[in-house]
Amino acid sequence: MAGLRTRALLVGASLAVVVGFGGSTVSTVSAATALPARVYAPYFETWTTDGITATAQASGVRYFTLAFLQSLSKTSCTVEWNGSA
């Protein structure tokens, strides 16, 4: 009987440790970064072979307006660029 009691105590203590670690993990959510009062957002032609990241790094532009995005069909949520998804 003492062995069963010891096992129950060990299982209970282990469970408390696991729950304690899991319960102390708090995910922090940071607020969204507000847009500046004025934003320069030139069109980025999505049909070109230019990459948006490379263009941003080369030009220093932080915001873009994506031009001519379309979906595969009227009910689709998949974005398509110049005929290819």
Coordinates of C-alpha atoms in Angstrom, one line a residue:
M1 CA 0.0 0.0 0.0
A2 CA 2.9 2.3 0.7
G3 CA 4.3 1.8 -2.8
L4 CA 0.9 2.7 -4.3
R5 CA 0.8 5.9 -2.2
T6 CA 4.3 6.8 -3.1
R7 CA 3.5 6.4 -6.8
A8 CA 0.4 8.5 -6.5
L9 CA 2.4 11.3 -4.8
L10 CA 5.1 11.1 -7.5
V11 CA 2.5 11.3 -10.3
G12 CA 0.7 14.1 -8.5
A13 CA 4.0 16.0 -8.0
S14 CA 5.1 15.4 -11.6
L15 CA 1.7 16.6 -12.9
A16 CA 2.0 19.7 -10.7
V17 CA 5.4 20.5 -12.1
V18 CA 4.2 20.0 -15.7
V19 CA 1.1 22.1 -15.2
G20 CA 3.2 24.7 -13.4
F21 CA 5.5 25.1 -16.3
G22 CA 2.8 25.1 -18.8
G23 CA 0.7 27.5 -16.9
S24 CA 3.5 30.0 -16.5
T25 CA 4.1 30.2 -20.2
V26 CA 2.3 33.4 -21.1
S27 CA 2.3 34.5 -24.7
T28 CA 2.6 38.2 -25.1
V29 CA 0.8 39.9 -27.9
S30 CA 2.3 43.2 -29.0
A31 CA 0.2 45.9 -30.4
A32 CA 0.2 46.5 -34.1
T33 CA 2.6 49.2 -35.3
A34 CA 0.6 52.2 -36.3
L35 CA 1.0 53.7 -39.8
P36 CA 2.7 57.0 -40.0
A37 CA 0.6 60.1 -40.6
R38 CA 1.6 60.1 -44.3
V39 CA 2.5 57.0 -46.2
Y40 CA 4.3 56.8 -49.6
A41 CA 3.1 53.5 -51.1
P42 CA 3.9 53.2 -54.8
Y43 CA 2.4 50.5 -56.9
F44 CA 4.4 47.3 -57.1
E45 CA 3.7 45.6 -60.4
T46 CA 3.2 42.0 -59.4
W47 CA 3.5 40.7 -62.9
T48 CA 7.2 41.7 -63.2
T49 CA 10.1 39.4 -62.3
D50 CA 11.2 41.9 -59.6
G51 CA 11.0 40.7 -56.0
I52 CA 9.1 42.9 -53.6
T53 CA 11.8 42.4 -50.9
A54 CA 14.6 43.3 -53.2
T55 CA 12.7 46.4 -54.5
A56 CA 12.0 47.5 -50.9
Q57 CA 15.7 47.1 -49.9
A58 CA 17.0 48.8 -52.9
S59 CA 14.6 51.8 -52.8
G60 CA 14.0 52.2 -49.0
V61 CA 10.3 52.0 -49.5
R62 CA 8.5 50.4 -46.6
Y63 CA 4.9 50.3 -47.9
F64 CA 3.6 49.2 -51.3
T65 CA 0.3 49.1 -53.0
L66 CA 0.0 45.7 -54.8
A67 CA -1.2 46.3 -58.3
F68 CA -3.5 44.0 -60.2
L69 CA -4.1 41.1 -57.8
Q70 CA -6.8 38.7 -58.7
S71 CA -8.3 35.5 -57.4
L72 CA -8.5 32.1 -59.2
S73 CA -12.3 32.5 -59.4
K74 CA -15.2 34.5 -57.9
T75 CA -15.4 32.2 -54.8
S76 CA -11.7 31.6 -54.4
C77 CA -9.5 33.1 -51.7
T78 CA -6.3 32.1 -53.5
V79 CA -4.5 35.1 -54.8
E80 CA -3.2 34.9 -58.4
W81 CA -0.5 37.1 -60.0
N82 CA -0.7 37.5 -63.7
G83 CA -2.4 34.2 -64.3
S84 CA -0.3 32.0 -61.9
A85 CA -1.2 31.2 -58.3

